[in-house]
Amino acid sequence: PMNCLNTEDHTCFQDAQCGIQDLWGEVHVAIRKVFENLTLADLATRHSRRLDPPMWSPAELLRPRS
């Protein structure tokens, strides 16, 4: 574990003057913004855009197998 990435952990003698904690704080905020503004519908849309068309239809998937 990297204690310097945890803003609540003060075991490092350099933490008061270290820029790494600030950097990771900014990264944390940016990642939270992405997830706070993303819905499951958004993810489904992104996923469906990347998929090739299926090789079978939904009806074929529901057909009983012998």
Short mmCIF file of N, CA and C in Angstrom, two decimals, residues 3 19 29-30 40 47 56 61:
data_model
loop_
_atom_site.label_atom_id
_atom_site.label_comp_id
_atom_site.label_asym_id
_atom_site.label_seq_id
_atom_site.Cartn_x
_atom_site.Cartn_y
_atom_site.Cartn_z
N ASN A 3 0.97 4.65 1.46
CA ASN A 3 0.38 5.53 2.47
C ASN A 3 0.27 6.96 2.00
N GLY A 19 3.58 17.00 -3.20
CA GLY A 19 2.60 17.30 -4.25
C GLY A 19 1.83 16.08 -4.71
N VAL A 29 -11.13 13.43 -7.52
CA VAL A 29 -12.26 14.30 -7.84
C VAL A 29 -12.70 14.07 -9.29
N ALA A 30 -11.74 13.98 -10.21
CA ALA A 30 -12.07 13.79 -11.62
C ALA A 30 -12.78 12.46 -11.86
N LEU A 40 -26.24 3.79 -15.93
CA LEU A 40 -26.16 2.46 -16.53
C LEU A 40 -26.61 2.51 -17.99
N HIS A 47 -21.52 0.44 -24.74
CA HIS A 47 -21.23 -0.97 -25.00
C HIS A 47 -21.85 -1.41 -26.33
N TRP A 56 -27.09 -14.01 -34.36
CA TRP A 56 -28.38 -14.67 -34.20
C TRP A 56 -29.38 -13.65 -33.71
N LEU A 61 -32.47 -17.17 -29.93
CA LEU A 61 -31.97 -17.43 -28.58
C LEU A 61 -33.05 -18.04 -27.69
#
